[in-house]
Amino acid sequence: MFAKTVIVTLLAITGAIASPVLPRGTPTDIDILQYALTLEHLENAFYSGALAKYDQTAFVKSGLSKFARKRFVQVGEHEKAHVEFLTAALGAQATKPCEYNFPYHDPKSFAALSMILEGVGTSAYLGAAQFITDKNYLTAAGAVLTTEARHAAWVASAVNKGTPWSGPLDTPLDLKQVYSLAAGFITKCPSTNPDLGLTPFPALTTSQNYAPGRKISLNYNSAGANDFLVLFSGLSTTYLPIKNGKATLPPRLTGTVYAV
């Protein structure tokens, strides 16, 4: 199997580059748990909705292995367990599920989106770990993180026939970056949900024929002449100048890359 470059571009900063922060400052442990539960509700809805819509016959007709749906059922059960675990930990402060719209149209596109969501879930817990002060919460988050990583590896390799990892290091994403990715699937949330203090970045889209070393077209609201495309891969951050709405990707880009 060969490594494939996948660029996830559902968020954008324009103009001067700065580390995004929560409006109310450093998040508390409760903030982090509410943020994690928001993501777990999304994943739970994603799996339960697709598995209710597509039966075993649909999965096989879509070209997926006979065992794929049964494994996805197990993944969905894990996500449901994560929701129940975080809901119990938060008690009355628990966030409620929102309404969602997921852009899949058959089991194969569902599997492709699953790989992205599981990768984002891994990056979300990894990026949030630095803010958790309670060691018990940190251990619990780590237990969820490793499960999300196993999900991502299985979907990428056994189902989508790619490599089971993005590279030697996973990519941590901060709260606003992850929320920007999740917001694209959320249509409405209960008014009683706690305010996470997060607003998504403006949308960024690229030409789909991207490859390492290739020049790609970008569609976003420019803030001026000094815009950069920022790529996150592992623990590396790469800044690419944007000229006339285009940027040239690095020649050795592999795995899942998040673009800002």
PDB file of C-alpha atoms in Angstrom:
ATOM      1  CA  MET A   1       0.000   0.000   0.000  1.00  0.00           C
ATOM      2  CA  PHE A   2       1.180   3.506  -0.758  1.00  0.00           C
ATOM      3  CA  ALA A   3       0.734   6.645   1.277  1.00  0.00           C
ATOM      4  CA  LYS A   4      -1.819   9.033  -0.141  1.00  0.00           C
ATOM      5  CA  THR A   5      -2.084  12.736   0.506  1.00  0.00           C
ATOM      6  CA  VAL A   6      -5.479  13.852   1.812  1.00  0.00           C
ATOM      7  CA  ILE A   7      -5.935  17.571   2.427  1.00  0.00           C
ATOM      8  CA  VAL A   8      -8.742  18.518   4.804  1.00  0.00           C
ATOM      9  CA  THR A   9      -9.678  22.132   4.070  1.00  0.00           C
ATOM     10  CA  LEU A  10     -12.806  23.056   5.962  1.00  0.00           C
ATOM     11  CA  LEU A  11     -11.368  26.002   7.871  1.00  0.00           C
ATOM     12  CA  ALA A  12      -9.377  29.096   7.113  1.00  0.00           C
ATOM     13  CA  ILE A  13      -7.476  31.984   8.622  1.00  0.00           C
ATOM     14  CA  THR A  14      -6.762  34.852   6.261  1.00  0.00           C
ATOM     15  CA  GLY A  15      -4.169  37.577   6.544  1.00  0.00           C
ATOM     16  CA  ALA A  16      -1.783  37.589   9.500  1.00  0.00           C
ATOM     17  CA  ILE A  17      -1.285  34.196  11.115  1.00  0.00           C
ATOM     18  CA  ALA A  18      -1.952  33.872  14.830  1.00  0.00           C
ATOM     19  CA  SER A  19      -2.713  31.053  17.248  1.00  0.00           C
ATOM     20  CA  PRO A  20      -6.494  31.059  17.779  1.00  0.00           C
ATOM     21  CA  VAL A  21      -7.655  31.225  21.396  1.00  0.00           C
ATOM     22  CA  LEU A  22     -10.950  30.859  23.159  1.00  0.00           C
ATOM     23  CA  PRO A  23     -12.652  34.217  23.733  1.00  0.00           C
ATOM     24  CA  ARG A  24     -12.919  33.503  27.454  1.00  0.00           C
ATOM     25  CA  GLY A  25      -9.270  32.466  27.840  1.00  0.00           C
ATOM     26  CA  THR A  26      -7.783  29.108  28.744  1.00  0.00           C
ATOM     27  CA  PRO A  27     -10.491  26.418  28.734  1.00  0.00           C
ATOM     28  CA  THR A  28     -11.371  24.644  31.963  1.00  0.00           C
ATOM     29  CA  ASP A  29     -11.705  20.886  32.326  1.00  0.00           C
ATOM     30  CA  ILE A  30     -15.485  21.286  32.038  1.00  0.00           C
ATOM     31  CA  ASP A  31     -15.043  23.278  28.807  1.00  0.00           C
ATOM     32  CA  ILE A  32     -12.912  20.473  27.390  1.00  0.00           C
ATOM     33  CA  LEU A  33     -15.407  17.772  28.388  1.00  0.00           C
ATOM     34  CA  GLN A  34     -18.289  19.746  26.839  1.00  0.00           C
ATOM     35  CA  TYR A  35     -16.240  20.231  23.679  1.00  0.00           C
ATOM     36  CA  ALA A  36     -15.430  16.502  23.562  1.00  0.00           C
ATOM     37  CA  LEU A  37     -19.083  15.585  24.092  1.00  0.00           C
ATOM     38  CA  THR A  38     -20.083  17.896  21.240  1.00  0.00           C
ATOM     39  CA  LEU A  39     -17.783  15.914  18.945  1.00  0.00           C
ATOM     40  CA  GLU A  40     -18.900  12.541  20.286  1.00  0.00           C
ATOM     41  CA  HIS A  41     -22.566  13.442  19.729  1.00  0.00           C
ATOM     42  CA  LEU A  42     -21.666  14.236  16.122  1.00  0.00           C
ATOM     43  CA  GLU A  43     -19.867  10.922  15.596  1.00  0.00           C
ATOM     44  CA  ASN A  44     -22.635   8.988  17.324  1.00  0.00           C
ATOM     45  CA  ALA A  45     -25.243  10.552  15.025  1.00  0.00           C
ATOM     46  CA  PHE A  46     -23.027   9.924  11.998  1.00  0.00           C
ATOM     47  CA  TYR A  47     -22.761   6.183  12.612  1.00  0.00           C
ATOM     48  CA  SER A  48     -26.280   5.560  13.887  1.00  0.00           C
ATOM     49  CA  GLY A  49     -27.795   7.428  10.929  1.00  0.00           C
ATOM     50  CA  ALA A  50     -25.750   5.686   8.241  1.00  0.00           C
ATOM     51  CA  LEU A  51     -26.126   2.212   9.734  1.00  0.00           C
ATOM     52  CA  ALA A  52     -29.886   2.677   9.978  1.00  0.00           C
ATOM     53  CA  LYS A  53     -29.952   3.754   6.329  1.00  0.00           C
ATOM     54  CA  TYR A  54     -27.664   1.124   4.769  1.00  0.00           C
ATOM     55  CA  ASP A  55     -27.986  -2.603   5.415  1.00  0.00           C
ATOM     56  CA  GLN A  56     -25.469  -5.376   4.735  1.00  0.00           C
ATOM     57  CA  THR A  57     -26.585  -5.737   1.121  1.00  0.00           C
ATOM     58  CA  ALA A  58     -26.009  -2.029   0.458  1.00  0.00           C
ATOM     59  CA  PHE A  59     -22.495  -2.217   1.897  1.00  0.00           C
ATOM     60  CA  VAL A  60     -21.551  -5.184  -0.285  1.00  0.00           C
ATOM     61  CA  LYS A  61     -23.124  -3.662  -3.417  1.00  0.00           C
ATOM     62  CA  SER A  62     -21.084  -0.531  -2.767  1.00  0.00           C
ATOM     63  CA  GLY A  63     -17.915  -2.583  -3.061  1.00  0.00           C
ATOM     64  CA  LEU A  64     -17.034  -2.829   0.627  1.00  0.00           C
ATOM     65  CA  SER A  65     -15.908  -6.058   2.303  1.00  0.00           C
ATOM     66  CA  LYS A  66     -18.537  -8.325   3.857  1.00  0.00           C
ATOM     67  CA  PHE A  67     -17.126  -7.709   7.330  1.00  0.00           C
ATOM     68  CA  ALA A  68     -17.137  -3.899   7.008  1.00  0.00           C
ATOM     69  CA  ARG A  69     -20.653  -3.165   8.245  1.00  0.00           C
ATOM     70  CA  LYS A  70     -20.301  -5.370  11.350  1.00  0.00           C
ATOM     71  CA  ARG A  71     -17.123  -3.540  12.279  1.00  0.00           C
ATOM     72  CA  PHE A  72     -18.779  -0.173  11.686  1.00  0.00           C
ATOM     73  CA  VAL A  73     -21.553  -1.287  14.052  1.00  0.00           C
ATOM     74  CA  GLN A  74     -18.877  -1.845  16.700  1.00  0.00           C
ATOM     75  CA  VAL A  75     -17.330   1.562  15.997  1.00  0.00           C
ATOM     76  CA  GLY A  76     -20.779   3.131  16.363  1.00  0.00           C
ATOM     77  CA  GLU A  77     -21.245   1.357  19.694  1.00  0.00           C
ATOM     78  CA  HIS A  78     -17.914   2.786  20.854  1.00  0.00           C
ATOM     79  CA  GLU A  79     -19.020   6.312  19.950  1.00  0.00           C
ATOM     80  CA  LYS A  80     -22.303   5.801  21.796  1.00  0.00           C
ATOM     81  CA  ALA A  81     -20.328   4.617  24.839  1.00  0.00           C
ATOM     82  CA  HIS A  82     -18.170   7.759  24.638  1.00  0.00           C
ATOM     83  CA  VAL A  83     -21.338   9.886  24.675  1.00  0.00           C
ATOM     84  CA  GLU A  84     -22.692   8.045  27.700  1.00  0.00           C
ATOM     85  CA  PHE A  85     -19.352   8.285  29.524  1.00  0.00           C
ATOM     86  CA  LEU A  86     -18.959  12.046  28.981  1.00  0.00           C
ATOM     87  CA  THR A  87     -22.641  12.722  29.710  1.00  0.00           C
ATOM     88  CA  ALA A  88     -22.318  10.959  33.053  1.00  0.00           C
ATOM     89  CA  ALA A  89     -19.140  12.893  33.886  1.00  0.00           C
ATOM     90  CA  LEU A  90     -20.765  16.263  33.108  1.00  0.00           C
ATOM     91  CA  GLY A  91     -24.159  15.586  34.661  1.00  0.00           C
ATOM     92  CA  ALA A  92     -26.414  18.636  34.404  1.00  0.00           C
ATOM     93  CA  GLN A  93     -23.719  20.483  32.420  1.00  0.00           C
ATOM     94  CA  ALA A  94     -23.736  17.942  29.577  1.00  0.00           C
ATOM     95  CA  THR A  95     -24.286  19.206  26.036  1.00  0.00           C
ATOM     96  CA  LYS A  96     -27.214  17.758  24.103  1.00  0.00           C
ATOM     97  CA  PRO A  97     -27.000  16.397  20.548  1.00  0.00           C
ATOM     98  CA  CYS A  98     -27.482  18.820  17.665  1.00  0.00           C
ATOM     99  CA  GLU A  99     -29.056  18.320  14.247  1.00  0.00           C
ATOM    100  CA  TYR A 100     -26.615  17.281  11.513  1.00  0.00           C
ATOM    101  CA  ASN A 101     -26.182  16.952   7.781  1.00  0.00           C
ATOM    102  CA  PHE A 102     -23.519  14.527   6.562  1.00  0.00           C
ATOM    103  CA  PRO A 103     -22.569  14.543   2.848  1.00  0.00           C
ATOM    104  CA  TYR A 104     -22.536  10.817   2.139  1.00  0.00           C
ATOM    105  CA  HIS A 105     -24.730   9.192  -0.513  1.00  0.00           C
ATOM    106  CA  ASP A 106     -23.809   5.504  -0.238  1.00  0.00           C
ATOM    107  CA  PRO A 107     -21.793   3.196   2.075  1.00  0.00           C
ATOM    108  CA  LYS A 108     -18.561   3.923   0.204  1.00  0.00           C
ATOM    109  CA  SER A 109     -18.796   7.704   0.660  1.00  0.00           C
ATOM    110  CA  PHE A 110     -19.842   7.066   4.274  1.00  0.00           C
ATOM    111  CA  ALA A 111     -16.634   5.046   4.788  1.00  0.00           C
ATOM    112  CA  ALA A 112     -14.535   7.808   3.233  1.00  0.00           C
ATOM    113  CA  LEU A 113     -16.079  10.408   5.543  1.00  0.00           C
ATOM    114  CA  SER A 114     -15.648   8.059   8.509  1.00  0.00           C
ATOM    115  CA  MET A 115     -11.884   8.055   7.940  1.00  0.00           C
ATOM    116  CA  ILE A 116     -11.822  11.861   8.054  1.00  0.00           C
ATOM    117  CA  LEU A 117     -14.002  12.099  11.167  1.00  0.00           C
ATOM    118  CA  GLU A 118     -12.001   9.501  13.085  1.00  0.00           C
ATOM    119  CA  GLY A 119      -8.772  11.288  12.176  1.00  0.00           C
ATOM    120  CA  VAL A 120     -10.216  14.604  13.332  1.00  0.00           C
ATOM    121  CA  GLY A 121     -11.374  12.948  16.561  1.00  0.00           C
ATOM    122  CA  THR A 122      -7.852  11.726  17.231  1.00  0.00           C
ATOM    123  CA  SER A 123      -6.401  15.174  16.527  1.00  0.00           C
ATOM    124  CA  ALA A 124      -9.049  16.817  18.717  1.00  0.00           C
ATOM    125  CA  TYR A 125      -8.220  14.814  21.845  1.00  0.00           C
ATOM    126  CA  LEU A 126      -4.512  15.148  21.162  1.00  0.00           C
ATOM    127  CA  GLY A 127      -4.733  18.929  20.850  1.00  0.00           C
ATOM    128  CA  ALA A 128      -6.974  19.367  23.896  1.00  0.00           C
ATOM    129  CA  ALA A 129      -4.847  17.234  26.231  1.00  0.00           C
ATOM    130  CA  GLN A 130      -2.567  20.166  27.113  1.00  0.00           C
ATOM    131  CA  PHE A 131      -5.475  22.020  28.747  1.00  0.00           C
ATOM    132  CA  ILE A 132      -6.703  19.208  31.032  1.00  0.00           C
ATOM    133  CA  THR A 133      -5.592  19.729  34.633  1.00  0.00           C
ATOM    134  CA  ASP A 134      -7.361  16.828  36.358  1.00  0.00           C
ATOM    135  CA  LYS A 135      -5.206  13.725  35.868  1.00  0.00           C
ATOM    136  CA  ASN A 136      -8.230  11.438  35.997  1.00  0.00           C
ATOM    137  CA  TYR A 137      -9.855  13.361  33.159  1.00  0.00           C
ATOM    138  CA  LEU A 138      -6.554  13.288  31.265  1.00  0.00           C
ATOM    139  CA  THR A 139      -6.328   9.510  31.570  1.00  0.00           C
ATOM    140  CA  ALA A 140      -9.947   9.137  30.451  1.00  0.00           C
ATOM    141  CA  ALA A 141      -9.336  11.391  27.440  1.00  0.00           C
ATOM    142  CA  GLY A 142      -6.271   9.329  26.574  1.00  0.00           C
ATOM    143  CA  ALA A 143      -8.348   6.153  26.686  1.00  0.00           C
ATOM    144  CA  VAL A 144     -10.803   7.664  24.196  1.00  0.00           C
ATOM    145  CA  LEU A 145      -8.000   9.062  22.014  1.00  0.00           C
ATOM    146  CA  THR A 146      -6.342   5.675  21.505  1.00  0.00           C
ATOM    147  CA  THR A 147      -9.678   4.114  20.564  1.00  0.00           C
ATOM    148  CA  GLU A 148     -10.353   6.881  18.025  1.00  0.00           C
ATOM    149  CA  ALA A 149      -6.884   6.277  16.565  1.00  0.00           C
ATOM    150  CA  ARG A 150      -7.619   2.565  16.197  1.00  0.00           C
ATOM    151  CA  HIS A 151     -10.881   3.392  14.441  1.00  0.00           C
ATOM    152  CA  ALA A 152      -9.057   5.710  12.040  1.00  0.00           C
ATOM    153  CA  ALA A 153      -6.380   3.101  11.290  1.00  0.00           C
ATOM    154  CA  TRP A 154      -8.926   0.352  10.636  1.00  0.00           C
ATOM    155  CA  VAL A 155     -11.120   2.455   8.337  1.00  0.00           C
ATOM    156  CA  ALA A 156      -8.114   3.768   6.405  1.00  0.00           C
ATOM    157  CA  SER A 157      -6.505   0.353   5.837  1.00  0.00           C
ATOM    158  CA  ALA A 158      -9.068  -2.458   6.010  1.00  0.00           C
ATOM    159  CA  VAL A 159     -11.977  -0.539   4.466  1.00  0.00           C
ATOM    160  CA  ASN A 160     -10.484   2.181   2.256  1.00  0.00           C
ATOM    161  CA  LYS A 161      -7.351   0.176   1.341  1.00  0.00           C
ATOM    162  CA  GLY A 162      -4.892   2.912   2.288  1.00  0.00           C
ATOM    163  CA  THR A 163      -2.147   3.158   4.874  1.00  0.00           C
ATOM    164  CA  PRO A 164      -3.345   2.819   8.493  1.00  0.00           C
ATOM    165  CA  TRP A 165      -1.465   5.920   9.622  1.00  0.00           C
ATOM    166  CA  SER A 166      -0.804   9.414   8.339  1.00  0.00           C
ATOM    167  CA  GLY A 167       2.876   9.404   9.282  1.00  0.00           C
ATOM    168  CA  PRO A 168       5.200   8.882  12.253  1.00  0.00           C
ATOM    169  CA  LEU A 169       3.334  11.514  14.324  1.00  0.00           C
ATOM    170  CA  ASP A 170      -0.359  12.347  14.615  1.00  0.00           C
ATOM    171  CA  THR A 171      -1.460  15.956  14.194  1.00  0.00           C
ATOM    172  CA  PRO A 172      -2.811  17.861  17.222  1.00  0.00           C
ATOM    173  CA  LEU A 173      -5.498  20.428  16.384  1.00  0.00           C
ATOM    174  CA  ASP A 174      -6.697  23.160  18.710  1.00  0.00           C
ATOM    175  CA  LEU A 175     -10.298  23.628  19.766  1.00  0.00           C
ATOM    176  CA  LYS A 176     -11.230  26.257  17.195  1.00  0.00           C
ATOM    177  CA  GLN A 177      -9.705  24.311  14.316  1.00  0.00           C
ATOM    178  CA  VAL A 178     -11.623  21.155  15.251  1.00  0.00           C
ATOM    179  CA  TYR A 179     -14.854  23.053  15.857  1.00  0.00           C
ATOM    180  CA  SER A 180     -14.490  24.641  12.418  1.00  0.00           C
ATOM    181  CA  LEU A 181     -14.349  21.161  10.905  1.00  0.00           C
ATOM    182  CA  ALA A 182     -17.329  19.943  12.946  1.00  0.00           C
ATOM    183  CA  ALA A 183     -19.438  23.053  12.269  1.00  0.00           C
ATOM    184  CA  GLY A 184     -19.717  22.110   8.606  1.00  0.00           C
ATOM    185  CA  PHE A 185     -21.914  19.152   9.617  1.00  0.00           C
ATOM    186  CA  ILE A 186     -24.001  20.907  12.292  1.00  0.00           C
ATOM    187  CA  THR A 187     -27.246  22.536  11.178  1.00  0.00           C
ATOM    188  CA  LYS A 188     -28.849  23.422  14.521  1.00  0.00           C
ATOM    189  CA  CYS A 189     -28.152  22.958  18.237  1.00  0.00           C
ATOM    190  CA  PRO A 190     -30.438  23.219  21.292  1.00  0.00           C
ATOM    191  CA  SER A 191     -30.512  26.734  22.745  1.00  0.00           C
ATOM    192  CA  THR A 192     -29.905  25.207  26.175  1.00  0.00           C
ATOM    193  CA  ASN A 193     -26.487  23.863  25.212  1.00  0.00           C
ATOM    194  CA  PRO A 194     -23.579  25.565  26.985  1.00  0.00           C
ATOM    195  CA  ASP A 195     -21.703  28.189  25.007  1.00  0.00           C
ATOM    196  CA  LEU A 196     -18.357  26.726  23.969  1.00  0.00           C
ATOM    197  CA  GLY A 197     -17.012  30.182  23.163  1.00  0.00           C
ATOM    198  CA  LEU A 198     -15.988  28.996  19.701  1.00  0.00           C
ATOM    199  CA  THR A 199     -16.784  30.326  16.245  1.00  0.00           C
ATOM    200  CA  PRO A 200     -15.662  28.513  13.094  1.00  0.00           C
ATOM    201  CA  PHE A 201     -13.109  29.967  10.718  1.00  0.00           C
ATOM    202  CA  PRO A 202     -14.343  31.152   7.301  1.00  0.00           C
ATOM    203  CA  ALA A 203     -14.555  28.372   4.729  1.00  0.00           C
ATOM    204  CA  LEU A 204     -11.567  27.443   2.591  1.00  0.00           C
ATOM    205  CA  THR A 205     -11.858  25.195  -0.469  1.00  0.00           C
ATOM    206  CA  THR A 206      -9.226  24.004  -2.923  1.00  0.00           C
ATOM    207  CA  SER A 207      -9.042  22.420  -6.338  1.00  0.00           C
ATOM    208  CA  GLN A 208      -9.440  18.664  -5.986  1.00  0.00           C
ATOM    209  CA  ASN A 209      -6.572  17.626  -8.256  1.00  0.00           C
ATOM    210  CA  TYR A 210      -3.958  18.266  -5.585  1.00  0.00           C
ATOM    211  CA  ALA A 211      -0.730  16.330  -5.261  1.00  0.00           C
ATOM    212  CA  PRO A 212       2.672  16.932  -3.630  1.00  0.00           C
ATOM    213  CA  GLY A 213       4.548  19.658  -5.492  1.00  0.00           C
ATOM    214  CA  ARG A 214       1.473  20.773  -7.417  1.00  0.00           C
ATOM    215  CA  LYS A 215       0.052  24.295  -7.542  1.00  0.00           C
ATOM    216  CA  ILE A 216      -3.523  24.415  -6.249  1.00  0.00           C
ATOM    217  CA  SER A 217      -6.296  26.988  -6.520  1.00  0.00           C
ATOM    218  CA  LEU A 218      -7.809  28.359  -3.313  1.00  0.00           C
ATOM    219  CA  ASN A 219     -11.247  29.811  -2.710  1.00  0.00           C
ATOM    220  CA  TYR A 220     -11.628  31.960   0.414  1.00  0.00           C
ATOM    221  CA  ASN A 221     -12.270  35.524   1.529  1.00  0.00           C
ATOM    222  CA  SER A 222      -8.906  37.243   1.259  1.00  0.00           C
ATOM    223  CA  ALA A 223      -7.782  39.724   3.910  1.00  0.00           C
ATOM    224  CA  GLY A 224      -5.118  41.293   1.713  1.00  0.00           C
ATOM    225  CA  ALA A 225      -1.970  40.740  -0.302  1.00  0.00           C
ATOM    226  CA  ASN A 226      -0.025  38.909   2.424  1.00  0.00           C
ATOM    227  CA  ASP A 227      -2.090  35.751   2.772  1.00  0.00           C
ATOM    228  CA  PHE A 228      -0.610  32.346   3.563  1.00  0.00           C
ATOM    229  CA  LEU A 229      -1.885  28.807   3.343  1.00  0.00           C
ATOM    230  CA  VAL A 230      -0.885  27.002   6.545  1.00  0.00           C
ATOM    231  CA  LEU A 231      -0.506  23.225   6.576  1.00  0.00           C
ATOM    232  CA  PHE A 232      -0.513  21.080   9.721  1.00  0.00           C
ATOM    233  CA  SER A 233       1.001  17.603   9.444  1.00  0.00           C
ATOM    234  CA  GLY A 234       2.272  15.736  12.490  1.00  0.00           C
ATOM    235  CA  LEU A 235       4.028  18.310  14.666  1.00  0.00           C
ATOM    236  CA  SER A 236       5.106  20.361  11.649  1.00  0.00           C
ATOM    237  CA  THR A 237       3.550  23.617  10.472  1.00  0.00           C
ATOM    238  CA  THR A 238       4.275  24.864   6.956  1.00  0.00           C
ATOM    239  CA  TYR A 239       3.482  28.376   5.705  1.00  0.00           C
ATOM    240  CA  LEU A 240       2.923  28.735   1.950  1.00  0.00           C
ATOM    241  CA  PRO A 241       2.560  32.163   0.325  1.00  0.00           C
ATOM    242  CA  ILE A 242      -0.611  32.656  -1.713  1.00  0.00           C
ATOM    243  CA  LYS A 243      -0.214  34.444  -5.042  1.00  0.00           C
ATOM    244  CA  ASN A 244      -3.178  35.185  -7.279  1.00  0.00           C
ATOM    245  CA  GLY A 245      -5.303  32.707  -5.362  1.00  0.00           C
ATOM    246  CA  LYS A 246      -2.824  29.851  -5.769  1.00  0.00           C
ATOM    247  CA  ALA A 247      -0.241  28.095  -3.585  1.00  0.00           C
ATOM    248  CA  THR A 248       2.329  25.388  -4.368  1.00  0.00           C
ATOM    249  CA  LEU A 249       2.279  22.320  -2.148  1.00  0.00           C
ATOM    250  CA  PRO A 250       5.541  20.914  -0.736  1.00  0.00           C
ATOM    251  CA  PRO A 251       7.011  18.049  -2.804  1.00  0.00           C
ATOM    252  CA  ARG A 252       7.070  15.526   0.078  1.00  0.00           C
ATOM    253  CA  LEU A 253       3.561  15.965   1.423  1.00  0.00           C
ATOM    254  CA  THR A 254       1.961  12.690   2.571  1.00  0.00           C
ATOM    255  CA  GLY A 255      -0.864  11.480   4.756  1.00  0.00           C
ATOM    256  CA  THR A 256      -3.725  13.576   6.111  1.00  0.00           C
ATOM    257  CA  VAL A 257      -2.846  17.283   6.054  1.00  0.00           C
ATOM    258  CA  TYR A 258      -5.008  19.983   7.608  1.00  0.00           C
ATOM    259  CA  ALA A 259      -5.055  23.287   5.733  1.00  0.00           C
ATOM    260  CA  VAL A 260      -5.761  26.704   7.250  1.00  0.00           C
TER     261      VAL A 260
END
